[in-house]
Amino acid sequence: MSAGRRLLRVASLAAALGVWQLLTALDVTLWLRFEQFPTVGEVASALADRLGTDVYWQDLGSSLRRIVVGFLLAAVLGVAAGTAVARSRWAADLLGPLVEVARPVPAIALVPVAILLLPTTEQGIVFITFTAAFFPVLVSTRHAVAALGPVWEEAVLTMGGGRLRVLFSVVLPGSLPGIFGGLSVGIGVSWICVISAEMISGEYGVGYRTWQDYTVVDYPGVFVGMATIGVLGWLTSTAVEVLGRRVTAWLPRPVARGAAGPVRATGGGAPAASALRRTPAASPSPAPLGEKEPVS
C-alpha cells in the first residue's frame, strides 16, 4: 500500500474523531442528541486508566480465548462439513436439511440452549462463538467446492490418483479463496455474538465489562469497551485475511493499474494443484467433460 493511501486512511479516522469531539464538546442537539455522549478526551482518559488495571487485561484475555477456541472449532468442522455436503449426496441429504433449518437461527438466541446443555458458562459462550462462525464457513466452503469444474478432478483420476489425492490436490486448494472468504465473515460474526453472550451470561470479558459500565452509567467506560471490541475485531479479521493471502500466494493476482501485463504470480513454488490450475494460455487443457453430480 502506498504512503498516500495510508495517509488518507489515517486522515479519515482523525476526521471522524474530530467531528465526534466537536459535536460532544458543543453539546449539539439536533435530531441526534450528543449532550450525554463523552468526549474523545474523556474516553481517552478512561482508556488510559483501564490500561493500568489487571481487570482490563483479564477481560481482554477472556474474550480472545473464547474467540480463538470457538473460531478454530468452527473453521475445522465448517470446512469439513461444507466439503462433505458439496461432494457427497449422502452428506447433502443428511446434513443439508439440518443446516438450512438451523442456519437462520441467530447464534445469540441459542444462549438458553447453551445454559441447559453445557455445565459451565465458559463452555456456553464458546459454543455460541462456534455456532456464529460455523455456518458462514460451511456455506462458503460448500459453494466454493461446488463451483470447481470437473476437468482437473478428471485429470487426476486419469493419471491414477485416488479420491484423497483429488481432495488434497484439487478440491481443497481450489476452494481456498472461497473458504477464506467465509472465515473472514465468520470471525466478524463471532465477535458480535461473543460480546452479546458475555453481556447476557458472562462473568468476565469485554462484553461483560461494557454492560457493567452501562448499568452504572459510566459512559466513557462503555466507549472504552466499544473501542476495544472494534480494535480486537479489526486485528483478528486482518490476521485471517493475511493468512489467506499467504496460503493462496500461488494463485495469479491482478496487478496494480498501470503495470504491465494482466496478472502476476506471487509467492514461490505452488502446491500440487497449482500445476493443474494454470490458465488455458499457459497449458492446454482437455475438453470439458460436463458437470458431475456429487459422489456418494
Coordinates of C-alpha atoms in Angstrom, one line a residue:
M1 CA 0.0 0.0 0.0
S2 CA 1.3 3.4 -0.9
A3 CA 2.1 6.1 1.6
G4 CA -0.6 8.3 0.1
R5 CA -3.3 5.7 0.8
R6 CA -2.0 5.1 4.3
L7 CA -2.1 8.8 5.0
L8 CA -5.7 9.0 3.6
R9 CA -6.8 6.2 5.9
V10 CA -5.3 7.9 9.0
A11 CA -6.8 11.2 7.9
S12 CA -10.3 9.7 7.6
L13 CA -10.1 8.3 11.2
A14 CA -8.7 11.6 12.5
A15 CA -11.5 13.5 10.8
A16 CA -14.1 11.2 12.4
L17 CA -12.6 11.7 15.8
G18 CA -12.5 15.4 15.3
V19 CA -16.2 15.5 14.4
W20 CA -17.0 13.4 17.4
Q21 CA -15.0 15.8 19.7
L22 CA -16.7 18.9 18.2
L23 CA -20.3 17.6 18.5
T24 CA -19.8 16.3 22.1
A25 CA -17.9 19.4 23.3
L26 CA -20.5 21.7 22.0
D27 CA -23.4 19.6 23.3
V28 CA -25.1 19.6 19.8
T29 CA -28.7 18.6 19.9
L30 CA -30.5 18.5 16.6
W31 CA -32.2 15.3 15.7
L32 CA -29.4 13.3 17.4
R33 CA -28.5 14.2 21.0
F34 CA -24.8 14.5 21.8
E35 CA -25.1 16.2 25.1
Q36 CA -24.8 12.9 27.1
F37 CA -22.0 11.5 24.9
P38 CA -18.5 11.5 26.4
T39 CA -15.9 13.5 24.5
V40 CA -12.9 11.9 22.8
G41 CA -10.7 13.2 25.6
E42 CA -12.9 11.6 28.3
V43 CA -12.8 8.3 26.5
A44 CA -9.0 8.5 26.1
S45 CA -8.6 9.3 29.7
A46 CA -10.8 6.4 30.8
L47 CA -8.8 4.1 28.4
A48 CA -5.5 5.2 29.9
D49 CA -6.8 4.4 33.4
R50 CA -8.1 1.0 32.3
L51 CA -4.8 0.0 30.6
G52 CA -3.1 0.2 34.0
T53 CA -5.5 -2.3 35.7
D54 CA -5.4 -6.1 35.8
V55 CA -9.1 -6.4 35.2
Y56 CA -8.9 -4.8 31.7
W57 CA -6.3 -7.3 30.6
Q58 CA -8.2 -10.2 32.2
D59 CA -11.3 -9.3 30.3
L60 CA -9.4 -8.9 27.1
G61 CA -7.7 -12.3 27.5
S62 CA -11.0 -14.0 28.3
S63 CA -12.7 -12.7 25.2
L64 CA -9.7 -13.6 23.0
R65 CA -9.6 -17.1 24.4
R66 CA -13.3 -17.6 23.7
I67 CA -13.0 -16.3 20.2
V68 CA -9.9 -18.4 19.3
V69 CA -11.3 -21.7 20.6
G70 CA -14.8 -21.2 19.1
F71 CA -13.5 -19.9 15.8
L72 CA -10.9 -22.7 15.3
L73 CA -13.5 -25.3 16.0
A74 CA -15.8 -23.7 13.5
A75 CA -13.1 -23.4 10.9
V76 CA -12.2 -27.1 11.1
L77 CA -15.7 -28.5 11.3
G78 CA -17.2 -25.9 8.9
V79 CA -14.7 -26.7 6.2
A80 CA -15.1 -30.5 6.7
A81 CA -18.9 -30.3 6.7
G82 CA -19.1 -27.9 3.7
T83 CA -16.8 -30.1 1.7
A84 CA -18.8 -33.2 2.6
V85 CA -22.1 -31.6 1.7
A86 CA -20.7 -30.4 -1.7
R87 CA -19.1 -33.7 -2.6
S88 CA -21.4 -36.4 -1.3
R89 CA -25.1 -37.0 -2.0
W90 CA -25.4 -38.8 1.4
A91 CA -24.0 -35.9 3.3
A92 CA -26.1 -33.4 1.4
D93 CA -29.3 -35.4 2.1
L94 CA -28.4 -35.9 5.8
L95 CA -26.9 -32.6 6.7
G96 CA -28.4 -30.2 4.2
P97 CA -31.9 -30.0 5.8
L98 CA -30.4 -29.6 9.3
V99 CA -28.1 -26.8 8.1
E100 CA -30.9 -24.9 6.3
V101 CA -33.2 -25.1 9.4
A102 CA -30.6 -24.2 11.9
R103 CA -28.7 -21.6 9.9
P104 CA -31.3 -18.8 10.1
V105 CA -31.5 -19.0 13.9
P106 CA -29.3 -16.2 15.4
A107 CA -26.5 -17.6 17.5
I108 CA -27.3 -15.3 20.4
A109 CA -30.8 -16.9 20.5
L110 CA -29.0 -20.2 21.5
V111 CA -28.0 -18.8 24.9
P112 CA -30.8 -20.7 26.7
V113 CA -29.8 -23.9 24.9
A114 CA -26.2 -23.4 25.9
I115 CA -27.2 -22.9 29.5
L116 CA -29.3 -26.0 29.5
L117 CA -26.8 -28.3 27.7
L118 CA -23.4 -27.2 28.9
P119 CA -22.2 -27.3 32.6
T120 CA -20.3 -24.0 32.7
T121 CA -20.8 -20.5 31.4
E122 CA -17.4 -20.6 29.8
Q123 CA -18.3 -23.5 27.6
G124 CA -21.7 -21.9 26.8
I125 CA -20.0 -18.8 25.5
V126 CA -17.5 -20.8 23.4
F127 CA -20.5 -22.8 22.0
I128 CA -22.2 -19.5 20.9
T129 CA -19.0 -18.3 19.3
F130 CA -18.5 -21.6 17.5
T131 CA -22.1 -21.6 16.2
A132 CA -21.8 -18.0 14.9
A133 CA -18.8 -18.8 12.8
F134 CA -19.7 -22.4 11.8
F135 CA -22.5 -21.6 9.3
P136 CA -20.7 -18.9 7.3
V137 CA -17.7 -21.2 7.0
L138 CA -19.8 -24.2 6.0
V139 CA -21.9 -22.3 3.4
S140 CA -18.9 -20.6 1.8
T141 CA -17.0 -23.9 1.6
R142 CA -19.9 -25.7 0.1
H143 CA -20.3 -23.1 -2.6
A144 CA -16.6 -22.9 -3.3
V145 CA -16.3 -26.7 -3.7
A146 CA -19.4 -27.0 -5.8
A147 CA -18.1 -24.2 -8.1
L148 CA -15.0 -26.2 -9.1
G149 CA -15.1 -27.5 -12.6
P150 CA -14.7 -31.3 -13.2
V151 CA -11.7 -31.0 -15.6
W152 CA -8.9 -31.1 -13.1
E153 CA -10.5 -33.8 -11.0
E154 CA -10.9 -36.0 -14.1
A155 CA -7.2 -35.3 -14.9
V156 CA -6.0 -36.5 -11.5
L157 CA -8.2 -39.6 -11.7
T158 CA -7.0 -40.3 -15.3
M159 CA -3.4 -40.2 -14.0
G160 CA -4.2 -42.8 -11.4
G161 CA -4.9 -40.6 -8.4
G162 CA -7.5 -41.6 -5.8
R163 CA -10.2 -39.7 -4.0
L164 CA -7.8 -38.5 -1.3
R165 CA -5.4 -37.2 -3.9
V166 CA -8.3 -35.3 -5.6
L167 CA -9.4 -33.9 -2.3
F168 CA -6.0 -32.6 -1.2
S169 CA -4.5 -31.7 -4.6
V170 CA -7.6 -30.2 -6.3
V171 CA -10.6 -29.7 -4.2
L172 CA -9.2 -28.0 -1.1
P173 CA -6.5 -25.9 -2.9
G174 CA -9.0 -24.8 -5.5
S175 CA -11.6 -23.8 -2.8
L176 CA -9.2 -21.8 -0.6
P177 CA -10.3 -18.3 -1.8
G178 CA -13.9 -19.1 -1.0
I179 CA -13.1 -20.8 2.3
F180 CA -11.1 -17.8 3.5
G181 CA -14.0 -15.5 2.4
G182 CA -16.2 -17.5 4.8
L183 CA -13.6 -17.4 7.5
S184 CA -13.3 -13.6 7.3
V185 CA -17.1 -13.3 7.6
G186 CA -17.1 -15.9 10.4
I187 CA -14.6 -14.1 12.6
G188 CA -16.6 -10.9 12.4
V189 CA -19.9 -12.6 13.3
S190 CA -18.1 -14.4 16.2
W191 CA -17.1 -11.1 17.8
I192 CA -20.7 -9.9 17.6
C193 CA -22.0 -13.0 19.3
V194 CA -19.3 -13.5 21.9
I195 CA -19.8 -9.9 23.1
S196 CA -23.6 -10.4 23.3
A197 CA -23.2 -13.7 25.1
E198 CA -20.8 -12.1 27.6
M199 CA -23.3 -9.3 28.2
I200 CA -26.1 -11.9 28.9
S201 CA -24.3 -14.6 30.9
G202 CA -20.6 -13.8 31.2
E203 CA -18.6 -13.2 34.3
Y204 CA -15.5 -11.8 32.6
G205 CA -14.8 -10.4 29.2
V206 CA -15.0 -7.2 27.2
G207 CA -18.7 -7.5 26.6
Y208 CA -19.5 -8.2 30.3
R209 CA -17.4 -5.2 31.4
T210 CA -19.1 -2.9 28.8
W211 CA -22.5 -3.9 30.1
Q212 CA -21.5 -3.4 33.7
D213 CA -20.2 0.1 32.8
Y214 CA -23.6 0.9 31.2
T215 CA -25.5 -0.3 34.3
V216 CA -23.5 2.1 36.5
V217 CA -23.8 5.0 33.9
D218 CA -20.1 5.0 33.2
Y219 CA -20.4 6.1 29.6
P220 CA -16.7 6.7 29.0
G221 CA -16.2 3.1 30.2
V222 CA -18.8 2.0 27.7
F223 CA -17.0 3.6 24.8
V224 CA -13.7 2.1 26.0
G225 CA -15.3 -1.3 25.7
M226 CA -16.7 -0.4 22.2
A227 CA -13.2 0.8 21.1
T228 CA -11.6 -2.3 22.5
I229 CA -14.1 -4.6 20.7
G230 CA -13.5 -2.7 17.4
V231 CA -9.7 -3.0 17.6
L232 CA -9.8 -6.6 18.5
G233 CA -12.2 -7.4 15.7
W234 CA -10.1 -5.5 13.2
L235 CA -6.9 -7.2 14.3
T236 CA -8.4 -10.7 14.1
S237 CA -10.0 -10.1 10.8
T238 CA -6.8 -8.7 9.4
A239 CA -4.9 -11.8 10.7
V240 CA -7.4 -14.1 8.8
E241 CA -7.0 -12.0 5.6
V242 CA -3.2 -12.0 5.8
L243 CA -3.1 -15.8 6.4
G244 CA -5.5 -16.2 3.4
R245 CA -3.2 -14.2 1.2
R246 CA -0.2 -16.2 2.3
V247 CA -1.9 -19.6 1.9
T248 CA -3.1 -18.6 -1.6
A249 CA 0.1 -16.8 -2.7
W250 CA 0.5 -19.3 -5.6
L251 CA -2.7 -18.1 -7.2
P252 CA -2.5 -15.5 -10.1
R253 CA -3.3 -12.0 -8.8
P254 CA -4.3 -8.8 -10.7
V255 CA -1.5 -6.2 -11.0
A256 CA -1.9 -2.6 -9.9
R257 CA -3.4 -0.2 -12.5
G258 CA -0.8 0.9 -15.0
A259 CA 1.5 -2.0 -14.5
A260 CA 2.4 -4.2 -17.5
G261 CA 0.6 -7.5 -18.0
P262 CA -2.8 -8.6 -16.9
V263 CA -1.8 -10.9 -14.0
R264 CA 1.3 -11.8 -12.0
A265 CA 2.0 -14.9 -9.9
T266 CA 3.1 -14.2 -6.4
G267 CA 4.9 -16.5 -4.0
G268 CA 7.4 -19.3 -4.6
G269 CA 6.6 -22.9 -5.5
A270 CA 2.9 -23.8 -6.0
P271 CA 1.3 -26.8 -4.4
A272 CA 0.4 -29.8 -6.4
A273 CA -2.9 -28.2 -7.6
S274 CA -1.1 -25.2 -9.0
A275 CA 0.3 -27.1 -11.8
L276 CA -3.2 -28.2 -12.8
R277 CA -4.8 -24.7 -12.3
R278 CA -2.8 -22.9 -15.0
T279 CA -4.6 -20.7 -17.4
P280 CA -5.5 -22.1 -20.8
A281 CA -2.9 -19.9 -22.5
A282 CA -0.1 -21.4 -20.4
S283 CA -1.2 -25.1 -20.7
P284 CA -3.8 -26.5 -23.0
S285 CA -6.5 -28.4 -21.0
P286 CA -8.7 -31.2 -22.1
A287 CA -12.2 -30.5 -23.3
P288 CA -14.8 -30.1 -20.6
L289 CA -16.4 -33.3 -19.6
G290 CA -19.6 -31.9 -18.3
E291 CA -20.9 -31.3 -14.8
K292 CA -20.6 -34.1 -12.3
E293 CA -23.1 -34.9 -9.6
P294 CA -21.7 -35.2 -6.0
V295 CA -20.4 -38.6 -5.4
S296 CA -21.9 -40.7 -2.6

